[in-house]
mmCIF file of N, CA, C and O in Angstrom:
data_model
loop_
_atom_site.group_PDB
_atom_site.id
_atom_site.type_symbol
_atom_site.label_atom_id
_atom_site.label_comp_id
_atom_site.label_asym_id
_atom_site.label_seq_id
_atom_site.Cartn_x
_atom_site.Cartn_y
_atom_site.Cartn_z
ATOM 1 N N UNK M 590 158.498 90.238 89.561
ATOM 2 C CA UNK M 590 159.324 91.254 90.163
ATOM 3 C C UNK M 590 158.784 91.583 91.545
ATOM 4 O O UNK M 590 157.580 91.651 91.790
ATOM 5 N N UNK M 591 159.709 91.772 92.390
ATOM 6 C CA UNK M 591 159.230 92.300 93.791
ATOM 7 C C UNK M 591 159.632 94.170 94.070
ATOM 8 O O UNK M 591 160.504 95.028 93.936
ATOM 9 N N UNK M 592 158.391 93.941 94.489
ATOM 10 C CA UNK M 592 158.734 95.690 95.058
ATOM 11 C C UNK M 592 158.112 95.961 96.311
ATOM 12 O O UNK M 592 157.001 96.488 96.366
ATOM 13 N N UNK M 593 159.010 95.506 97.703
ATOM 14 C CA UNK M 593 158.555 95.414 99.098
ATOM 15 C C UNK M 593 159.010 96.825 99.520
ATOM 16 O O UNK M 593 158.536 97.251 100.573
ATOM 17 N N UNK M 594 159.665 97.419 98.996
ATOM 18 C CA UNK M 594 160.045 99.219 99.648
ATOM 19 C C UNK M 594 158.967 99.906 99.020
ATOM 20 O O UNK M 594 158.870 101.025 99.523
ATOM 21 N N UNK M 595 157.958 99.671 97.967
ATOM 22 C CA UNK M 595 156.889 100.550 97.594
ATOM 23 C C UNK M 595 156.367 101.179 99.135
ATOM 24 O O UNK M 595 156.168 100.575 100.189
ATOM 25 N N UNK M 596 156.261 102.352 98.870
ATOM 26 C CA UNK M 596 155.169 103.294 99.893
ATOM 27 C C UNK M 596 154.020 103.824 99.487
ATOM 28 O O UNK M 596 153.187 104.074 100.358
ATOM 29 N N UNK M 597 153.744 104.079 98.257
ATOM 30 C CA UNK M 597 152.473 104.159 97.628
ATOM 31 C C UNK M 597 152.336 104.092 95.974
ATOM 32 O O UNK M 597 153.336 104.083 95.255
ATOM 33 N N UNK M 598 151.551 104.065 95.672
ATOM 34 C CA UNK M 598 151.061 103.147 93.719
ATOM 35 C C UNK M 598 151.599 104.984 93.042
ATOM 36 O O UNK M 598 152.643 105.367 92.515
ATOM 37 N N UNK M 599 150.364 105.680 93.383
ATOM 38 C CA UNK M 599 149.977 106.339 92.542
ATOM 39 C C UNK M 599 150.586 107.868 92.995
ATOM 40 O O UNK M 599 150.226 108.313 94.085
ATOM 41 N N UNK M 600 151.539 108.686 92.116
ATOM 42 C CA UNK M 600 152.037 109.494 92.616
ATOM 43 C C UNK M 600 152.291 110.411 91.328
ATOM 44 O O UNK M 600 153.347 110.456 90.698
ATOM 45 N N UNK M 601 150.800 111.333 90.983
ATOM 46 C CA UNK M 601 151.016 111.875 89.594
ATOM 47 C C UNK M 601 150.229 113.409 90.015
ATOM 48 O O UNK M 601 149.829 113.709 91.140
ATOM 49 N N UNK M 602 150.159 114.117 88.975
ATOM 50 C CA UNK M 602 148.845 115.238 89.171
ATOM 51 C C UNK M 602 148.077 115.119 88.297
ATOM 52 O O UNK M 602 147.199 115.970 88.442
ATOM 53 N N UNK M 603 147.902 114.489 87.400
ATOM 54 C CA UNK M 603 147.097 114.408 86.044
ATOM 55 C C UNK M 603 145.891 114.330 86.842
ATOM 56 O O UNK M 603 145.683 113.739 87.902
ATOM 57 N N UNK M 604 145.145 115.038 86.126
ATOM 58 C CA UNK M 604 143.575 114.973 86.881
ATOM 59 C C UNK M 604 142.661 114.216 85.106
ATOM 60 O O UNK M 604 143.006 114.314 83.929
ATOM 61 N N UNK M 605 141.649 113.634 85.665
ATOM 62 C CA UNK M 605 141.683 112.992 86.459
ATOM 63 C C UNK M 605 142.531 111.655 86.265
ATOM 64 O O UNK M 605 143.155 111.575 85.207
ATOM 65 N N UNK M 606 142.621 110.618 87.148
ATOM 66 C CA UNK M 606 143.715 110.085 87.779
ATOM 67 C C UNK M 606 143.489 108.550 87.085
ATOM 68 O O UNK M 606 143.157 107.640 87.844
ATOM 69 N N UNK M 607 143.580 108.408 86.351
ATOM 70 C CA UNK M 607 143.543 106.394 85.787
ATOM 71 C C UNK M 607 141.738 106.210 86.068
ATOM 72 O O UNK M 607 141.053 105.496 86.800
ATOM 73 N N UNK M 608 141.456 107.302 85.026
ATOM 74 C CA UNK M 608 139.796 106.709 84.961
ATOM 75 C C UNK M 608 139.326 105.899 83.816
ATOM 76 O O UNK M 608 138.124 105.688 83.661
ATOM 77 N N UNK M 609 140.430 105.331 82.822
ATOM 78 C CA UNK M 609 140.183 104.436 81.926
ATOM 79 C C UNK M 609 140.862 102.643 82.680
ATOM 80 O O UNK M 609 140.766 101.575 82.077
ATOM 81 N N UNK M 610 141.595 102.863 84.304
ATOM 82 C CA UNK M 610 141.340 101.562 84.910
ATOM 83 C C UNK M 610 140.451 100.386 85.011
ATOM 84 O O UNK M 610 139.422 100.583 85.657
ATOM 85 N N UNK M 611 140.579 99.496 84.637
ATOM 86 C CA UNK M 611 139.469 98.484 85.247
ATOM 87 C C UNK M 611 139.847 97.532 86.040
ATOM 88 O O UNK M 611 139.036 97.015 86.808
ATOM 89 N N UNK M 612 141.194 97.127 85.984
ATOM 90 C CA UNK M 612 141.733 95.677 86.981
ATOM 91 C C UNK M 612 142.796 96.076 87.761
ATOM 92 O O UNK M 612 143.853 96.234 87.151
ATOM 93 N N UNK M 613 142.799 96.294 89.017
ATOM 94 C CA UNK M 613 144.098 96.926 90.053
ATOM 95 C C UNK M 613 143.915 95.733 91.309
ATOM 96 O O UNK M 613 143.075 95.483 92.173
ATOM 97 N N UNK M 614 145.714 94.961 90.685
ATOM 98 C CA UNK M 614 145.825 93.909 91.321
ATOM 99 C C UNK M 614 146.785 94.608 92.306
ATOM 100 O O UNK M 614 147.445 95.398 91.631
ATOM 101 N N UNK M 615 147.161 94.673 93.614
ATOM 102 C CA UNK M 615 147.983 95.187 94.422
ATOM 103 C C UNK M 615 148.545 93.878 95.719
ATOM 104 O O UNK M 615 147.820 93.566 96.664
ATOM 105 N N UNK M 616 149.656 93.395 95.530
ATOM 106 C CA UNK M 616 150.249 91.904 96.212
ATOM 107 C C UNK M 616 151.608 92.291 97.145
ATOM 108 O O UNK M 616 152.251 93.250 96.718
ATOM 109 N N UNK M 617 152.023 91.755 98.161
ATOM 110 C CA UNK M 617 152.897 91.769 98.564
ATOM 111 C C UNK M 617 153.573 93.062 98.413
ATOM 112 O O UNK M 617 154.523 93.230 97.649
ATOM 113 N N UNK M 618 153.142 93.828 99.043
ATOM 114 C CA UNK M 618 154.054 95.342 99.022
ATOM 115 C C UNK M 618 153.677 95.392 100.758
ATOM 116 O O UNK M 618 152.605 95.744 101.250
ATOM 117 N N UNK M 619 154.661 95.019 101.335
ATOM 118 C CA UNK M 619 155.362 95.177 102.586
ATOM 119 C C UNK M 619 155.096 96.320 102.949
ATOM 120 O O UNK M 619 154.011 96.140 103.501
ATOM 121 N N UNK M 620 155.303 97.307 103.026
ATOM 122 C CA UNK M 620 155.621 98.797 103.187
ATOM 123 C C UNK M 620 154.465 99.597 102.428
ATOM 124 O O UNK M 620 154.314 100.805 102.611
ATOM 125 N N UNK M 621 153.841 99.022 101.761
ATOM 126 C CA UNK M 621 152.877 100.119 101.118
ATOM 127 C C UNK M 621 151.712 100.520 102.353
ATOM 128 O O UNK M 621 151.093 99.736 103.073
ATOM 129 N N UNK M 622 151.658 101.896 102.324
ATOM 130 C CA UNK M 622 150.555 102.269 103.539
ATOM 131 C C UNK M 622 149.649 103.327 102.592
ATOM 132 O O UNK M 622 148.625 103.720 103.150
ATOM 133 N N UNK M 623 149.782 103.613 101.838
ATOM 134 C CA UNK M 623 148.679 104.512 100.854
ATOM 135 C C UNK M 623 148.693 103.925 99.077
ATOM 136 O O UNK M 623 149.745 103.589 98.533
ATOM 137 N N UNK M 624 147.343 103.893 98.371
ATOM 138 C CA UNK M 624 147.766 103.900 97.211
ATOM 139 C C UNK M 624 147.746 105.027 96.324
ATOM 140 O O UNK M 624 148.018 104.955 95.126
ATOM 141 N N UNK M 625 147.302 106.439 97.154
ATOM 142 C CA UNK M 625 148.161 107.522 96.438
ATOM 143 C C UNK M 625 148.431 108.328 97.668
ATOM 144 O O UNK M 625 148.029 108.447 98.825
ATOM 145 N N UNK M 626 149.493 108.922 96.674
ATOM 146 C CA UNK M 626 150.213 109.706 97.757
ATOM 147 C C UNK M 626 148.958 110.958 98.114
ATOM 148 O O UNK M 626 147.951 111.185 97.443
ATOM 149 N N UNK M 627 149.478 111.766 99.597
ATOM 150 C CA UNK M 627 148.327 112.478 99.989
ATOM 151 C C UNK M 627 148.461 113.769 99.778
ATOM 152 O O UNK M 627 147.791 114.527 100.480
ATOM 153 N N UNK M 628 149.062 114.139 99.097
ATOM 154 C CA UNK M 628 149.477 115.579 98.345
ATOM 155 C C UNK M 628 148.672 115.563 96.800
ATOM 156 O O UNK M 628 148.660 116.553 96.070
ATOM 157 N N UNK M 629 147.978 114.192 96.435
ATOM 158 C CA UNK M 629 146.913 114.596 94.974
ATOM 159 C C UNK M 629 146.263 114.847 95.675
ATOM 160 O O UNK M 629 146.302 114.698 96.897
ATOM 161 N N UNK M 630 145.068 115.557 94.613
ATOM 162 C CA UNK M 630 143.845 116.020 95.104
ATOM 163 C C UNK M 630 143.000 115.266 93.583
ATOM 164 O O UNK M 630 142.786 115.698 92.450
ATOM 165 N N UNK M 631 142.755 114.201 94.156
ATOM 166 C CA UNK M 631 141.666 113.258 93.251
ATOM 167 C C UNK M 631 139.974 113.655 93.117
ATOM 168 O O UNK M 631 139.139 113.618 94.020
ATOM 169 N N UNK M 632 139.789 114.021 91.766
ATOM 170 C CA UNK M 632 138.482 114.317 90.878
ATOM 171 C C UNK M 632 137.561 112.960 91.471
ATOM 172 O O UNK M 632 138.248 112.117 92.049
ATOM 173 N N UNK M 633 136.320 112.721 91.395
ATOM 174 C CA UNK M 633 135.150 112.037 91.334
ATOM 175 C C UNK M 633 135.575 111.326 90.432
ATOM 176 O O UNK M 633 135.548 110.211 90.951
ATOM 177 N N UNK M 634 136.203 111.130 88.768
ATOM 178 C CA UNK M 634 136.298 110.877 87.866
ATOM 179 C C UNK M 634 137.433 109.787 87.896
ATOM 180 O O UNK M 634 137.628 108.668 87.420
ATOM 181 N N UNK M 635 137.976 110.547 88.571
ATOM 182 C CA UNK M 635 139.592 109.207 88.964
ATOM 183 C C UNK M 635 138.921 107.820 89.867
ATOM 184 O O UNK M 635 138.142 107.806 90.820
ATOM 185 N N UNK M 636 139.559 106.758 89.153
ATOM 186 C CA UNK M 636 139.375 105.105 89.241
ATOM 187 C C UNK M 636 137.854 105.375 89.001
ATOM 188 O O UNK M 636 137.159 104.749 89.802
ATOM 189 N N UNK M 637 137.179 106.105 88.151
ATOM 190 C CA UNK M 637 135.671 105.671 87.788
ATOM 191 C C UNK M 637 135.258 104.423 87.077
ATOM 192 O O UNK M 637 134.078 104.089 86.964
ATOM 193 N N UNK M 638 136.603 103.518 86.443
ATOM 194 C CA UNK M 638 136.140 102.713 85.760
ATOM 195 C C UNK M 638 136.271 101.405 86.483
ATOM 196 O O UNK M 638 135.795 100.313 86.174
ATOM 197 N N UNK M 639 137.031 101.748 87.529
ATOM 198 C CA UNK M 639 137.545 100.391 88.671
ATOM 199 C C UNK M 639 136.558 99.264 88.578
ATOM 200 O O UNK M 639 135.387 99.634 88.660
ATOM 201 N N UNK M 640 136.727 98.148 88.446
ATOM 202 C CA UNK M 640 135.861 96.975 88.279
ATOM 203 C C UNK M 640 136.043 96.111 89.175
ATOM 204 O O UNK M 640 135.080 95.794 89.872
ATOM 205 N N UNK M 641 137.648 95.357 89.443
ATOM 206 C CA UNK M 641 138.317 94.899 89.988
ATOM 207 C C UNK M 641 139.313 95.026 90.864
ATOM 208 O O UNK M 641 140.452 94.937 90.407
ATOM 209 N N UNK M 642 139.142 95.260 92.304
ATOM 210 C CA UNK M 642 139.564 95.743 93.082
ATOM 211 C C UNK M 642 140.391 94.164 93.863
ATOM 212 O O UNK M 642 139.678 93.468 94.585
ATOM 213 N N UNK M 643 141.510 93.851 93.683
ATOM 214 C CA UNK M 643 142.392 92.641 94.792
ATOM 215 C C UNK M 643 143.453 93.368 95.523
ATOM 216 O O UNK M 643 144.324 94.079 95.021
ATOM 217 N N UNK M 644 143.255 93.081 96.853
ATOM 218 C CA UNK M 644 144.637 93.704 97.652
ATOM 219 C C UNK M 644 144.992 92.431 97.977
ATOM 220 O O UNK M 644 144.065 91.622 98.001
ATOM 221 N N UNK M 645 146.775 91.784 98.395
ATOM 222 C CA UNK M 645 146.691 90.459 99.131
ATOM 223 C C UNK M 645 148.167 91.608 99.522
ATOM 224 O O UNK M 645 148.732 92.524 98.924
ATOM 225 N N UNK M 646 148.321 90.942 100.801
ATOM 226 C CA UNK M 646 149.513 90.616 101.693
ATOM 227 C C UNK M 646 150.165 91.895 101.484
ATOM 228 O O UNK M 646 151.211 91.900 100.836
ATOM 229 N N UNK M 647 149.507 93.411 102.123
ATOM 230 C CA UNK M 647 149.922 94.273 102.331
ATOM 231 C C UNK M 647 149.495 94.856 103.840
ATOM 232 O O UNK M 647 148.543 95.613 104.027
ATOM 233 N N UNK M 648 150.318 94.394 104.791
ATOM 234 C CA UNK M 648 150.089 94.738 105.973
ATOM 235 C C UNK M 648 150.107 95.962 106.485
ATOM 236 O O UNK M 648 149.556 96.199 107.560
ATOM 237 N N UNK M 649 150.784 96.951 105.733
ATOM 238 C CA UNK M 649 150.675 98.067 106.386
ATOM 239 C C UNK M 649 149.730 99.137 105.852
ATOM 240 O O UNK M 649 149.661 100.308 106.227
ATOM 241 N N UNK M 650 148.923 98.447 104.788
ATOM 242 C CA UNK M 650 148.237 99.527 104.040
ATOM 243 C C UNK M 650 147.075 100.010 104.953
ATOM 244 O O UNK M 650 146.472 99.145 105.588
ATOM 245 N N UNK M 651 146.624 101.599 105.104
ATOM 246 C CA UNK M 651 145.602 101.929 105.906
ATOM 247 C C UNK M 651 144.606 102.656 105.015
ATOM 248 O O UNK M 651 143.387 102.563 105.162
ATOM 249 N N UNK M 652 145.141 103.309 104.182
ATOM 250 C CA UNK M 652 143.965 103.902 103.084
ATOM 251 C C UNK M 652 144.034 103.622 101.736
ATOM 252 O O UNK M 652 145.183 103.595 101.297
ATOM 253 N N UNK M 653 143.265 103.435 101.052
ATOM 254 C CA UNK M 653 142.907 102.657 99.684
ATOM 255 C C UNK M 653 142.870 104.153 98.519
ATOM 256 O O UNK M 653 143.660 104.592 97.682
ATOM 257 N N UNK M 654 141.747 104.502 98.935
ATOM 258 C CA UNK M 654 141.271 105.962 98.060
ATOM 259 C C UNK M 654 141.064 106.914 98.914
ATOM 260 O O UNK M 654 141.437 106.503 100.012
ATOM 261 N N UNK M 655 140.515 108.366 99.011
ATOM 262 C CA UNK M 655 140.821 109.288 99.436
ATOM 263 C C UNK M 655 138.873 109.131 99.250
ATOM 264 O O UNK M 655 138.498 108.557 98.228
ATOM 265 N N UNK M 656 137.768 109.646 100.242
ATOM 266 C CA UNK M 656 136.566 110.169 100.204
ATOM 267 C C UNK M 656 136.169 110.757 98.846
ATOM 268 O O UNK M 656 134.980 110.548 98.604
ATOM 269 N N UNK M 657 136.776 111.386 97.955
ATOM 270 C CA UNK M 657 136.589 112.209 97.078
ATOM 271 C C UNK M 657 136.532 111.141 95.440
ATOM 272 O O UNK M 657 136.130 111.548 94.350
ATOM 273 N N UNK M 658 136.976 109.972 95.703
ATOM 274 C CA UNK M 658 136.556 109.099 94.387
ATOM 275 C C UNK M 658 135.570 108.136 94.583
ATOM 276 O O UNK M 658 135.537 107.575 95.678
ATOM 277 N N UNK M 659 134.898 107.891 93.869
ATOM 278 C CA UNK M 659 133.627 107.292 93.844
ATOM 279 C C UNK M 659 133.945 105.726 92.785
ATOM 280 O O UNK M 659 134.712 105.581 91.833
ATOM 281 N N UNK M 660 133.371 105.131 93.187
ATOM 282 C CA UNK M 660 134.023 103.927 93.003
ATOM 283 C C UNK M 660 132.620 103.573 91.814
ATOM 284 O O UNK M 660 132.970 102.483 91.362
ATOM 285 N N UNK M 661 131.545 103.863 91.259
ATOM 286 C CA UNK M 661 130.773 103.615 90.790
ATOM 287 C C UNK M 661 130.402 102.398 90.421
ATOM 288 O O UNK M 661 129.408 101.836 90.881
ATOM 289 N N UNK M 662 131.550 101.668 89.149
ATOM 290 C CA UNK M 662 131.784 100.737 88.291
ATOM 291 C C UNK M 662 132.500 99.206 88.902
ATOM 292 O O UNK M 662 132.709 98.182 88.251
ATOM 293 N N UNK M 663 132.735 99.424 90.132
ATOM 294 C CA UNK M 663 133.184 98.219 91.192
ATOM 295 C C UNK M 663 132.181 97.095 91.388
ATOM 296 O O UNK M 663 131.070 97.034 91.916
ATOM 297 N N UNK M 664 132.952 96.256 90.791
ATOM 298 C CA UNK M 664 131.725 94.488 90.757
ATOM 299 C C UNK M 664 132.846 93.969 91.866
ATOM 300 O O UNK M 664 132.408 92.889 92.261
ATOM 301 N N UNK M 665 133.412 94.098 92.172
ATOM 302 C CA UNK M 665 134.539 92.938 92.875
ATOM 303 C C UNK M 665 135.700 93.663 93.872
ATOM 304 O O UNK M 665 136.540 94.454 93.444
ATOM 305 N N UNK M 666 135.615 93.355 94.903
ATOM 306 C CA UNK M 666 136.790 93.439 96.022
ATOM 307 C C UNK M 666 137.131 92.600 96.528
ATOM 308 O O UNK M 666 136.368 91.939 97.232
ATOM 309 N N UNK M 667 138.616 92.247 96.345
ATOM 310 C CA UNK M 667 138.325 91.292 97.068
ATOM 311 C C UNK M 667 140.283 91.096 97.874
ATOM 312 O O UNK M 667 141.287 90.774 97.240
ATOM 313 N N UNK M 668 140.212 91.357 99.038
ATOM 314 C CA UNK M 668 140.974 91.788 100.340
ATOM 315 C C UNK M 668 141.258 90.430 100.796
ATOM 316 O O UNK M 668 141.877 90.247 101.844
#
């Protein structure tokens, strides 16, 4: 499935925010420039379990996470 009008992934208030994540594949989203929107206010705890980090072929993206999540559990990025 394609989704090139995405503008950003993650657009919830649940605190904290997908801390049982481990694999966030993110491809071809044209238009994506955030992967959460900037109206959450993300816990330390949110993406704590992140392992696997792939971005491909998102040109307009400028911010990933927000200062306030800590990536702890990250073996792999790979951009």
């Amino acid at each position: 499935m394609s989704c090139h009008e995405v503008v950003f992934v993650v657009k919830s208030q649940d605190q904290p925010l997908l801390s049982c994540l481990e694999k966030l594949q993110i491809s071809d989203l044209m238009k994506l420039a955030k992967n959460c929107d900037g109206s959450i206010k993300l816990e330390k705890r949110s993406f704590s379990q992140l392992k696997h980090l792939q971005i491909e072929h998102c040109p307009q993206l400028v911010n990933m996470f927000k200062c306030s999540v800590f990536l702890k559990s990250l073996e792999t990025l790979q951009i």
